[in-house]
Structures are given as C-alpha cells and as structure tokens.
Coordinates of C-alpha atoms in Angstrom, one line a residue:
M638 CA 10.9 -34.0 -17.9
S639 CA 7.6 -31.4 -17.8
T640 CA 7.5 -29.4 -14.9
T641 CA 4.8 -26.7 -13.4
P642 CA 5.4 -23.1 -14.3
I643 CA 5.8 -22.8 -10.3
A644 CA 8.3 -25.5 -10.0
R645 CA 10.2 -24.0 -12.9
L646 CA 10.0 -20.3 -11.3
L647 CA 11.5 -21.9 -7.9
G648 CA 14.4 -23.7 -9.7
I649 CA 15.4 -20.4 -11.6
M650 CA 15.4 -18.8 -8.0
A651 CA 17.6 -21.6 -6.5
A652 CA 19.9 -21.4 -9.6
L653 CA 20.4 -17.8 -8.9
R654 CA 21.2 -18.1 -5.3
D655 CA 23.4 -20.9 -6.1
P656 CA 26.6 -20.1 -4.0
E657 CA 28.7 -22.2 -6.5
G658 CA 27.6 -20.4 -9.8
G659 CA 24.9 -18.0 -8.9
C660 CA 24.4 -14.4 -9.8
P661 CA 26.5 -12.3 -7.5
W662 CA 23.6 -9.6 -6.8
D663 CA 21.1 -12.2 -6.1
L664 CA 23.6 -13.8 -3.8
A665 CA 23.9 -10.7 -2.0
Q666 CA 20.4 -9.8 -1.0
T667 CA 18.7 -10.6 2.2
H668 CA 15.2 -10.2 3.6
A669 CA 15.7 -6.6 4.3
S670 CA 17.5 -5.5 1.4
I671 CA 14.9 -6.5 -1.3
V672 CA 12.1 -5.1 1.0
P673 CA 11.9 -1.9 -1.2
Y674 CA 11.7 -3.7 -4.6
T675 CA 8.9 -5.7 -3.3
I676 CA 7.1 -2.3 -2.2
E677 CA 7.8 -1.2 -5.6
E678 CA 6.2 -4.1 -7.4
A679 CA 3.2 -4.1 -5.7
Y680 CA 2.3 -0.4 -6.7
E681 CA 3.6 -1.3 -10.5
V682 CA 0.4 -4.2 -10.2
A683 CA -1.8 -1.1 -9.2
D684 CA -0.3 0.7 -12.0
A685 CA -1.3 -1.9 -14.2
V686 CA -4.6 -2.5 -13.1
E687 CA -5.1 1.3 -13.5
G688 CA -3.9 1.2 -16.8
G689 CA -6.0 -1.7 -18.0
D690 CA -3.6 -3.8 -20.0
P691 CA -3.9 -7.3 -19.3
E692 CA -0.6 -8.3 -20.5
E693 CA 1.2 -5.5 -18.4
L694 CA -1.0 -6.6 -15.4
R695 CA 0.4 -10.6 -16.1
D696 CA 3.8 -9.6 -16.2
E697 CA 3.7 -6.9 -13.0
L698 CA 2.2 -10.1 -11.1
G699 CA 5.1 -12.1 -12.2
D700 CA 7.3 -9.7 -10.9
L701 CA 5.2 -9.6 -7.4
L702 CA 5.3 -13.2 -7.4
F703 CA 9.1 -13.5 -8.1
Q704 CA 9.3 -11.2 -4.9
V705 CA 7.7 -13.8 -2.8
V706 CA 9.7 -16.7 -4.2
F707 CA 13.3 -14.4 -3.5
Q708 CA 11.9 -14.2 -0.2
A709 CA 11.2 -17.9 0.6
R710 CA 14.1 -19.1 -1.1
I711 CA 16.0 -17.0 1.4
A712 CA 14.2 -18.1 4.0
E713 CA 14.6 -21.8 3.2
E714 CA 18.1 -21.3 2.9
A715 CA 18.2 -20.1 6.6
G716 CA 16.2 -23.2 7.4
T717 CA 13.1 -21.2 8.6
F718 CA 10.5 -21.9 5.9
A719 CA 10.2 -22.7 2.3
F720 CA 7.7 -21.5 -0.5
D721 CA 5.6 -24.4 0.2
D722 CA 5.1 -23.7 3.6
V723 CA 4.2 -19.7 2.7
A724 CA 1.4 -21.6 0.2
T725 CA 0.0 -23.6 2.8
A726 CA -0.3 -21.2 5.5
I727 CA -2.1 -18.7 3.4
A728 CA -4.6 -21.1 2.4
D729 CA -5.0 -22.7 5.4
K730 CA -5.8 -18.8 6.7
M731 CA -8.4 -18.4 4.3
V732 CA -10.1 -21.7 4.8
R733 CA -10.1 -20.6 8.3
R734 CA -11.3 -17.2 7.8
H735 CA -14.2 -18.4 5.5
P736 CA -16.2 -21.3 7.7
H737 CA -19.4 -19.5 5.8
I738 CA -17.6 -21.2 2.6
F739 CA -15.5 -24.1 3.6
G740 CA -17.1 -25.1 6.7
E741 CA -20.6 -26.1 7.6
V742 CA -21.9 -22.7 8.4
R743 CA -24.2 -21.6 5.4
G744 CA -26.1 -18.4 4.2
L745 CA -24.7 -15.8 6.5
D746 CA -25.4 -12.3 5.6
Q747 CA -22.7 -9.7 5.4
A748 CA -23.3 -8.5 8.8
A749 CA -22.5 -11.8 10.1
V750 CA -19.7 -12.3 8.0
N751 CA -18.2 -9.4 9.3
A752 CA -18.6 -10.3 12.6
Q753 CA -17.5 -13.9 12.4
W754 CA -14.1 -12.3 10.5
A755 CA -13.6 -10.2 13.7
T756 CA -13.9 -13.0 16.1
I757 CA -11.4 -15.3 13.8
K758 CA -9.1 -12.1 13.7
A759 CA -9.2 -12.0 17.5
E760 CA -8.4 -15.7 17.7
E761 CA -5.6 -15.2 15.7
R762 CA -3.9 -12.4 17.5
A763 CA -4.6 -14.6 20.7
A764 CA -2.8 -17.4 19.2
K765 CA 0.1 -15.2 18.2
A766 CA 0.7 -13.9 21.4
E767 CA 0.8 -17.4 22.9
R768 CA 3.7 -18.2 20.2
D769 CA 5.1 -14.9 21.0
A770 CA 5.4 -15.6 24.7
A771 CA 6.7 -19.1 24.1
S772 CA 9.6 -17.7 21.8
G773 CA 10.3 -15.2 24.4
R774 CA 9.6 -12.1 21.7
P775 CA 7.9 -9.4 23.3
P776 CA 3.9 -9.1 22.7
A777 CA 2.7 -6.3 20.6
E778 CA 0.2 -5.0 23.1
G779 CA -2.9 -2.6 22.7
T780 CA -5.6 -1.4 20.1
L781 CA -3.4 -0.5 17.7
A782 CA -0.6 -3.2 17.6
G783 CA 0.3 -5.1 14.5
V784 CA 0.1 -2.3 12.2
A785 CA 3.2 -2.6 10.2
L786 CA 5.7 0.3 10.3
A787 CA 6.7 -0.6 6.6
L788 CA 3.0 0.5 5.4
P789 CA 3.1 3.9 3.5
A790 CA 2.5 6.4 5.9
L791 CA -0.8 7.3 4.4
A792 CA -2.3 3.9 4.1
R793 CA -0.7 3.4 7.9
A794 CA -2.4 6.5 9.0
E795 CA -5.9 5.3 7.5
K796 CA -5.3 1.6 9.5
I797 CA -4.5 3.4 12.7
S798 CA -7.7 5.5 12.4
R799 CA -9.8 2.9 11.5
K800 CA -8.6 0.5 14.3
A801 CA -9.2 3.2 17.0
A802 CA -12.8 3.9 15.4
A803 CA -13.4 -0.1 16.0
V804 CA -13.2 0.8 19.9
G805 CA -15.2 4.0 19.4
F806 CA -12.4 6.2 19.5
D807 CA -14.1 8.4 16.6
W808 CA -15.7 11.4 15.3
P809 CA -19.7 10.4 14.8
D810 CA -20.0 12.0 11.1
A811 CA -17.7 13.2 8.2
G812 CA -18.6 16.5 8.8
Q813 CA -16.9 16.7 11.9
V814 CA -13.8 15.5 10.6
V815 CA -14.1 18.4 7.8
A816 CA -14.2 20.7 10.7
K817 CA -11.2 18.9 12.1
V818 CA -9.4 19.3 8.8
R819 CA -9.8 23.0 8.8
E820 CA -8.5 23.3 12.4
E821 CA -5.3 21.4 11.2
T822 CA -4.9 24.1 8.2
D823 CA -5.1 26.8 10.4
E824 CA -2.6 25.3 12.6
V825 CA -0.3 24.9 9.9
A826 CA -1.0 28.6 8.8
Q827 CA -0.3 29.9 12.2
A828 CA 3.2 27.7 12.3
L829 CA 4.2 29.3 8.9
A830 CA 3.6 32.7 10.4
G831 CA 5.6 32.4 13.3
E832 CA 7.1 28.9 13.8
G833 CA 10.3 27.1 13.0
P834 CA 10.6 24.1 10.4
E835 CA 10.0 21.3 12.8
A836 CA 6.8 23.1 14.1
V837 CA 5.3 23.3 10.7
A838 CA 6.5 19.6 9.9
E839 CA 4.5 18.6 12.8
E840 CA 1.2 20.6 11.7
I841 CA 1.4 19.5 8.3
G842 CA 1.6 15.7 9.7
D843 CA -1.4 16.3 11.9
L844 CA -3.2 17.7 8.4
L845 CA -2.0 14.6 6.9
F846 CA -3.4 12.5 9.1
S847 CA -6.9 14.0 9.4
V848 CA -7.4 14.1 5.7
A849 CA -6.5 10.2 6.0
N850 CA -9.3 10.0 8.9
L851 CA -11.5 12.1 6.5
A852 CA -10.9 9.5 3.6
R853 CA -11.6 6.5 5.9
H854 CA -14.9 8.4 6.8
A855 CA -15.8 8.8 3.3
G856 CA -15.1 5.2 2.6
V857 CA -12.2 6.4 -0.1
D858 CA -8.8 4.5 0.3
P859 CA -6.4 7.6 0.9
E860 CA -3.2 5.9 -0.7
E861 CA -5.3 5.1 -3.8
A862 CA -7.0 8.4 -4.1
L863 CA -3.5 10.4 -3.6
R864 CA -1.8 7.9 -6.3
R865 CA -4.9 8.9 -8.8
A866 CA -4.2 12.7 -8.3
N867 CA -0.9 12.5 -8.8
L868 CA -1.4 10.7 -12.2
K869 CA -3.8 13.3 -12.9
F870 CA -1.3 16.2 -12.1
Q871 CA 1.2 14.4 -14.1
R872 CA -1.1 14.1 -17.0
R873 CA -2.2 17.6 -16.9
F874 CA 1.3 19.1 -16.2
S875 CA 2.5 17.2 -19.4
A876 CA -0.6 18.6 -21.7
M877 CA 0.6 21.9 -20.4
E878 CA 4.0 21.6 -21.1
A879 CA 3.7 20.4 -24.4
E880 CA 1.5 23.3 -25.2
V881 CA 3.5 25.9 -23.6
T882 CA 6.8 24.7 -25.4
Q883 CA 5.4 24.1 -28.5
D884 CA 6.9 27.5 -29.9
G885 CA 10.2 26.5 -28.7
R886 CA 10.2 28.3 -25.4
T887 CA 11.3 26.5 -22.0
L888 CA 8.8 26.7 -19.2
P889 CA 10.7 29.1 -17.5
E890 CA 11.1 31.1 -20.3
A891 CA 7.1 31.2 -20.8
G892 CA 6.7 32.1 -17.2
L893 CA 3.7 31.3 -14.7
D894 CA 0.9 33.1 -16.5
A895 CA 1.7 31.4 -19.8
M896 CA 1.7 27.9 -17.5
E897 CA -1.4 29.0 -15.5
A898 CA -3.3 29.9 -18.8
A899 CA -2.1 26.5 -20.3
W900 CA -3.1 24.8 -17.1
A901 CA -6.6 26.4 -17.2
A902 CA -7.1 25.4 -20.9
V903 CA -6.4 21.6 -20.2
K904 CA -8.3 21.2 -17.4
R905 CA -11.4 22.9 -19.4
R906 CA -10.5 20.0 -22.2
E907 CA -11.0 17.5 -19.6
R908 CA -14.4 18.3 -18.6

C-alpha cells in the first residue's frame, strides 16, 4: 500500500513510541526533555542555510520536522492534540492573518498590510485571554507578555525592546542608542575596577541588552549577527592556528605575539 512521506514519518514515530516494542530512549522522552534538541535542530537549519548546501538544508529541515512530529506524538498519547491538529492550526492561522491573499481584500500596500497584521494579532491575543480565563489559567498581562522565556537571551532582548518601542518607549534614533552602549561600557569598566562579580554580571547584562537594542534600530537581527561573528572568529582562529603550528609548535609554545601576528595576517588576506 502506498503512503505519503508524512504518513510514513508519523508511522515511524508511532513505532518508536510503541510501549510494547518501541525504542527505550524515545519512550522516555517528554515535551520538556526534547526541547533542547528542537532548539539545536533549528540552529542547524540556520547553519545549513548559511552553508548554501541544498542537500544539507533538506536533511536539517527533516530533523526539525521530526521534532515537531515527536512533540505531536507525545501530545496525541496524552489525548491533547495530534499532528493533524498542529497542521490545521497553522494553516488556519496563516489564512486568518492574510486576508489580503485568501480573503476579499486585495491591493494593500505594505503599510496597510502591517496595520492589518497588528489588528489581527491583537484580536488573537484577546481570544487567547478569553481561553485562558475560561480554563482558569492566569492571564498574560502587559505589553511584554508573551515574549517566550525559552528564546535565546539575545533574541529575547531584541523582541522585548521591539515591543516596548511599539508603544513609544524607545530612543528616537540609533545615535542615542550608541551613546547608551558607550555609557553601559563605562559602567562595566567601573564595576570591574571596584565591585563584585554580581555587579559586573549585571552591568555586562545591561550592555548586552543595549547592544541588542542598537541592532534593532539598525535593522539587524542580533542573534544572526552574533552567529556570523562566531563563525568568522572560528574561521580566523583556525587559519591562525594552522599558520602558527605548521612548524610543530603548539599555540602556548608559540606565545601571544606569534598568534597576534598570524591573526593580523589572516585578517589581511580576507580583505
């Protein structure tokens, strides 16, 4: 009997979670226990996009899809929802949020689409508040409610500052945010000069938050920018290490001066 690829995948997931003959590791997992794997797979998709290899991207998207299937299977076993409910919910949401594509409204410009999107999102938040009230869950309140705690901290900082800016709590231009970054840098230096580790950590946190705010003002995704910076540092460090150790020395044996000279040479070659 022929079957669709998604039906085959759902069948594989059901077999892995079969209490009578499934995989012990898969059977032991919960919604919470597989969250780290879900996050990791999302980042590996981003890496595959950066690498530009279509086959790698295909494989990583499959790994990410498997995480969705896994979560849906656990929910189905608990009687809360199933994979089809997940697919239906996102399809309904996309149709609801794009009436200019799937409804009777046509020819909207970008500003009108953005305004329409904000209205629809507000309606969705109100509906969620009603559901929470009906089920006895405490409502999420305030402008910053709903910003997921599980987001990477840098991405969450950008989203928090964007929500605050949407209600007018924002610097008027990027130049003033640059000044704030400098102010926070000075406060880090002061804390390092005479305060304890907790104060230093707090000031560094303030600095990172202000940098995320600056990225938002500049139209830059801070998480993606830092990811690229990490890759650049890794690439340059590896090239420097290969150059310094080609005569058999280790990096500690070569010393900082040799490493810095090789680092500068690597940077010159990249320009």
